[in-house]
Short mmCIF file of C-alpha atoms and ligand atoms in Angstrom, two decimals:
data_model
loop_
_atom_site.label_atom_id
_atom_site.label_comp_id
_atom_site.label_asym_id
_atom_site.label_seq_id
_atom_site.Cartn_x
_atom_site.Cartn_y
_atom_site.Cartn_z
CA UNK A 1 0.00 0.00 0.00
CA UNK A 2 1.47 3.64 -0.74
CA UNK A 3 1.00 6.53 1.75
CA UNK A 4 1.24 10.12 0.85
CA UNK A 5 2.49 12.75 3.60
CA UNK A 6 1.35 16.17 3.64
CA UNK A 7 2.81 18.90 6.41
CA UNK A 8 3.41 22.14 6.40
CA UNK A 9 5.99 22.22 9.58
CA UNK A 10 8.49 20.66 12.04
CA UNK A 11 7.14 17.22 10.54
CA UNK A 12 7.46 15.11 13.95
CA UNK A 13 4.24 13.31 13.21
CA UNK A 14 5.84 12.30 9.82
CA UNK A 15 9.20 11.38 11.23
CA UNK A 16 6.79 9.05 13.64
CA UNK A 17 5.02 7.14 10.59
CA UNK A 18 8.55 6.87 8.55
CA UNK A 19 10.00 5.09 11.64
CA UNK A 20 6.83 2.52 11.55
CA UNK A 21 7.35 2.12 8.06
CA UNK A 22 10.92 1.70 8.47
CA UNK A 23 10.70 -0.56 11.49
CA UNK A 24 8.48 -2.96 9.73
CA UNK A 25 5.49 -2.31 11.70
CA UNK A 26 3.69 -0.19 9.34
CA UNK A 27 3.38 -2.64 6.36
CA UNK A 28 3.47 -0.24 3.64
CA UNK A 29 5.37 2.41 1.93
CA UNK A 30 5.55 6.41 2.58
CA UNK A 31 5.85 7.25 -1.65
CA UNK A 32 5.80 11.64 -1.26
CA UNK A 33 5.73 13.98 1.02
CA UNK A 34 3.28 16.85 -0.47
CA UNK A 35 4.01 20.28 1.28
CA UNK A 36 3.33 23.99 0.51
CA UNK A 37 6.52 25.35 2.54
CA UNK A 38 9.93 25.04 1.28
CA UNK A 39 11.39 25.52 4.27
CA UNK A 40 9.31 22.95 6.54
CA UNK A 41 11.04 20.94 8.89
CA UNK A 42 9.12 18.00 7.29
CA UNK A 43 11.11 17.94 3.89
CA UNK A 44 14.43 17.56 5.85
CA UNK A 45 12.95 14.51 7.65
CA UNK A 46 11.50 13.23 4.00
CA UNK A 47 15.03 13.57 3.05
CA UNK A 48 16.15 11.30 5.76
CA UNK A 49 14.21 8.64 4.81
CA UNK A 50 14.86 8.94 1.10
CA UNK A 51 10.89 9.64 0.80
CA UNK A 52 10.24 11.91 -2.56
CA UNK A 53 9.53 15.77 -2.13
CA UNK A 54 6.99 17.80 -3.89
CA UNK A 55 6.92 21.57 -2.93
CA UNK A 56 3.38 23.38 -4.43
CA UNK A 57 3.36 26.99 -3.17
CA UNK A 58 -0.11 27.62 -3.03
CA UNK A 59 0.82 31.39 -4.48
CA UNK A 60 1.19 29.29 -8.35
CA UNK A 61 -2.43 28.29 -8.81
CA UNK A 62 -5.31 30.70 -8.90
CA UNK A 63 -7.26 29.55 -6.22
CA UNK A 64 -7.67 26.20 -3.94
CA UNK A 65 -9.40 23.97 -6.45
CA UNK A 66 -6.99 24.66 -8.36
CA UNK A 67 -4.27 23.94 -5.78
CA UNK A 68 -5.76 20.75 -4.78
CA UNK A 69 -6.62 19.28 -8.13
CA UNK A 70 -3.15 19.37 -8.68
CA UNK A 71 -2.41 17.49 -5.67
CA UNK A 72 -5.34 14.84 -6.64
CA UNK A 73 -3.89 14.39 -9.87
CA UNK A 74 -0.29 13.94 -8.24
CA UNK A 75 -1.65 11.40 -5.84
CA UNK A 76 -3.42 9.46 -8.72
CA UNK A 77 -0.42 9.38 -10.36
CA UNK A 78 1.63 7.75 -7.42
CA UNK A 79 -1.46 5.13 -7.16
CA UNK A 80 -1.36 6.37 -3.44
CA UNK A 81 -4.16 4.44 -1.21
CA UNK A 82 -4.55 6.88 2.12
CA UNK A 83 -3.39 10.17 2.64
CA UNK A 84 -2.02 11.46 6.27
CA UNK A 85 -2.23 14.85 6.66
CA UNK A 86 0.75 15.88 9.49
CA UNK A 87 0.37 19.40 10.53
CA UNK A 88 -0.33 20.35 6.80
CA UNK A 89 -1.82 23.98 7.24
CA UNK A 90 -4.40 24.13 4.34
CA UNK A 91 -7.84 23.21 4.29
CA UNK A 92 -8.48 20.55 2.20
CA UNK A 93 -11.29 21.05 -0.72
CA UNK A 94 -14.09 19.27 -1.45
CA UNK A 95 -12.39 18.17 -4.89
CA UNK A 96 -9.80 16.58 -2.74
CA UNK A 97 -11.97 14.92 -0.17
CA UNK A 98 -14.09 13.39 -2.85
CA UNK A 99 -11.52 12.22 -4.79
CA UNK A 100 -10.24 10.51 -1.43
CA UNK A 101 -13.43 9.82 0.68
CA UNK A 102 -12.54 7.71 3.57
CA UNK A 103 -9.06 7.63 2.47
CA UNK A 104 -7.44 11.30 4.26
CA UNK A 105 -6.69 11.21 7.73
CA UNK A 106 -5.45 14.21 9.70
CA UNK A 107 -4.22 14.28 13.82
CA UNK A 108 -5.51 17.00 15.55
CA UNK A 109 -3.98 18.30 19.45
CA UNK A 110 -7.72 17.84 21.41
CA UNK A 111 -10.33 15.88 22.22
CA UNK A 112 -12.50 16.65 19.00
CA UNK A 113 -15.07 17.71 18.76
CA UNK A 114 -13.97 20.11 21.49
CA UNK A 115 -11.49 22.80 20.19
CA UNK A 116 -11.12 22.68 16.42
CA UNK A 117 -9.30 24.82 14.47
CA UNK A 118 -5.74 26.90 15.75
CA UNK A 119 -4.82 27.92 18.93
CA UNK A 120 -5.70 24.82 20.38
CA UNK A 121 -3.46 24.73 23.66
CA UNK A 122 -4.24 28.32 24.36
CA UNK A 123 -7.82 27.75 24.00
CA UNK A 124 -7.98 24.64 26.11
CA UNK A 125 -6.38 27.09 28.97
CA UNK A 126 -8.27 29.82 28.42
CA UNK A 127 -11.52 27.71 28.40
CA UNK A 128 -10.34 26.03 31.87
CA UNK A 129 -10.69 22.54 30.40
CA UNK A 130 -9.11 19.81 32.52
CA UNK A 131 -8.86 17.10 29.97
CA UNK A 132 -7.51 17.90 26.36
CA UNK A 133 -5.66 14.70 24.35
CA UNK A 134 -5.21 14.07 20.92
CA UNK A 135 -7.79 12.43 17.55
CA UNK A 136 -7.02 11.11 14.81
CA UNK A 137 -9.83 11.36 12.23
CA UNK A 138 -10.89 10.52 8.55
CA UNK A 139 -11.27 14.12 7.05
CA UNK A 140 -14.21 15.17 5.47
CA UNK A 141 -15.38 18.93 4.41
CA UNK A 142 -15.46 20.17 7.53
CA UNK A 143 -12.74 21.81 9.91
CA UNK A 144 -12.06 19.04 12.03
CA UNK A 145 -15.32 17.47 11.81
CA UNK A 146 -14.36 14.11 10.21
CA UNK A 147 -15.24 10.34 11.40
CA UNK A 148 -12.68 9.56 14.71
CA UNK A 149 -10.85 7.26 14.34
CA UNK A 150 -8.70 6.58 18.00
CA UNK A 151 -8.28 9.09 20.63
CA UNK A 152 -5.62 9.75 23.48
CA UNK A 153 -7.09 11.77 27.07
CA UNK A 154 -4.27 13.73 28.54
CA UNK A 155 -4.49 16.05 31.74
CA UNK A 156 -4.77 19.62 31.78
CA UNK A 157 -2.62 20.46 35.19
CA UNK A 158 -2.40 23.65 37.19
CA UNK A 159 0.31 26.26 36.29
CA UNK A 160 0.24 24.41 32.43
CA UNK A 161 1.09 26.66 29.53
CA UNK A 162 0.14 26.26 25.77
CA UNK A 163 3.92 24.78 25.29
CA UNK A 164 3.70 22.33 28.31
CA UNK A 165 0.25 20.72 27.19
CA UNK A 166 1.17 21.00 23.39
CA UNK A 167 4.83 18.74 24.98
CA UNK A 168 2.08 16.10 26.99
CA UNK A 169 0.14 15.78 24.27
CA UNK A 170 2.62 15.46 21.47
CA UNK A 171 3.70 11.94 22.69
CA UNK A 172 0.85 10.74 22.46
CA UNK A 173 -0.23 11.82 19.36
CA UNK A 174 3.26 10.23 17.99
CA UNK A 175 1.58 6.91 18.78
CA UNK A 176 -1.97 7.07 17.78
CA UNK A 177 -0.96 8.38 14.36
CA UNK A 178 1.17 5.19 13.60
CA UNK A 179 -1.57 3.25 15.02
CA UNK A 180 -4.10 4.25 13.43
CA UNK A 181 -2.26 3.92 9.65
CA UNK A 182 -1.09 0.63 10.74
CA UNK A 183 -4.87 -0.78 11.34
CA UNK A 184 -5.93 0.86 8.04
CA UNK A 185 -3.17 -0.49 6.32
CA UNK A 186 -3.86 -3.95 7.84
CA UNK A 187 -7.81 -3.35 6.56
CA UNK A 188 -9.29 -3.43 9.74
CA UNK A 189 -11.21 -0.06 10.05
CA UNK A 190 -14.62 0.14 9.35
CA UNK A 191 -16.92 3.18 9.08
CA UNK A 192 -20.61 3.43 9.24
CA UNK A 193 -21.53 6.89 8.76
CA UNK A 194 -19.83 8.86 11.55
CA UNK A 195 -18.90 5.67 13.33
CA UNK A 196 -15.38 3.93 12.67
CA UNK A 197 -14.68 1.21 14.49
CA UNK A 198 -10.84 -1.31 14.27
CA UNK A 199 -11.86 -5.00 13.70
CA UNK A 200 -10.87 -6.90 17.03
CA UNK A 201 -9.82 -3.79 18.81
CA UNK A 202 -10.37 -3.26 22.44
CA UNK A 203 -12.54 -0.60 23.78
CA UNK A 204 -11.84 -0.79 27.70
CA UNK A 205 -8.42 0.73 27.82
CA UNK A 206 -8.45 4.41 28.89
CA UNK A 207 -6.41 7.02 28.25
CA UNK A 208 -6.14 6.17 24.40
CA UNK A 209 -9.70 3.91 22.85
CA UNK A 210 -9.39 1.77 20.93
CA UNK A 211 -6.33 0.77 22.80
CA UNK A 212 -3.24 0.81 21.14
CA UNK A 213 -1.35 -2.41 19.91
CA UNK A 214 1.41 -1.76 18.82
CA UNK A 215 3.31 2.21 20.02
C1 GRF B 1 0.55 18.53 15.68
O1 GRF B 1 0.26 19.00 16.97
C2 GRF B 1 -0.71 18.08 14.99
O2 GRF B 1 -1.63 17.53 15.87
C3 GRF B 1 -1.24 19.35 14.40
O3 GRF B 1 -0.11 20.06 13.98
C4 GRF B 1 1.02 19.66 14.76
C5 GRF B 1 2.06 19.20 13.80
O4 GRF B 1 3.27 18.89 14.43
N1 GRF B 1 -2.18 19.06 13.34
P1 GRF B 1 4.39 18.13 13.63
O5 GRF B 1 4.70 18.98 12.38
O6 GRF B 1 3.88 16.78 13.26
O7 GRF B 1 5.57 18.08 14.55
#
């Protein structure tokens, strides 16, 4: 099965799925990494791993069906089977989510559906939450909105700023991700409408349901 990338920064997410793939437990291989900054940290890892680069500044197509018809027709090309979007900073268009239904996932830093969008960390704060975490979801038109997929509850704790939290929560969203690609690769998630559910997963494992196998 091929994988396609796409991030906008650092890339640690990425660097988290090429080290499954590399490892052998991801059973499948990372073909591009798609992003719209030259200088994101994520085409240095790509590098690394001898995974193909393909920068598309947004500011060379005349608007974002443009842009991502492009990107469709770049995927296509690679005969890539799920995309993983890793802190990549564009919304995605409908063109693109039809063209993958089912087949985009995206990690976001909270407990969707509560705090969408940027700012996360800050918001969480601000809101007084004491529970954030980590999704990952299938991506649909929405911001955010898509089908979950497996989540990860972290604390909120006094005296926590957006850097602390964003720390906490990074580690575990560096094992979800690779989980969940390694249970789609392995053809074991379902979806029924909003509901996905992993073939012989268990759900009676808190902080991170469906319980994670294998990170
Ligand atoms: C992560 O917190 C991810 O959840 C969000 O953007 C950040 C990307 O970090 N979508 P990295 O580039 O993977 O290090």
């Amino acid at each position: 099965m091929k994988i396609a990338v796409l991030a906008s920064g650092r890339g640690s997410n990425f660097k988290k799925l090429a080290e499954a793939v590399k490892d052998g437990k991801i059973k499948a291989e990372i073909s591009i990494l798609i992003t719209d900054r030259e200088t994101a940290g994520a085409a240095d890892i790509a590098r690394e791993f001898n995974i193909n680069v393909c920068y598309l500044p947004f500011k060379k197509f005349p608007d974002r069906d443009a842009y991502d018809r492009e990107i469709v027709s770049i995927l296509k090309q690679e005969k890539i089977s799920l995309v993983c979007l890793a802190g990549y900073m564009r919304i995605v268009t409908p063109i693109f989510v039809k063209a993958f239904e089912n087949k985009i996932m995206n990690i976001h830093p909270s407990l969707l559906p509560a705090f969408p969008g940027l700012g996360v960390h800050k918001k969480v704060l601000e809101y007084g939450a004491k529970f954030s975490g980590a999704t990952v979801h299938f991506v649909d038109t929405g911001v955010d909105t898509g089908p979950i997929i497996i989540q990860a509850v972290v604390p909120v704790k006094p005296g926590d700023t957006p850097k602390s939290l964003a720390e906490r929560i990074l580690k575990w969203e560096h094992k979800i991700y690779p989980q969940a690609v390694k249970w789609f690769t392995e053809g074991r998630i379902k979806i029924d409408g909003r509901t996905v559910t992993v073939e012989k997963a268990s759900y009676d494992s808190p902080p991170v349901v469906p319980a994670l196998e294998d990170f």
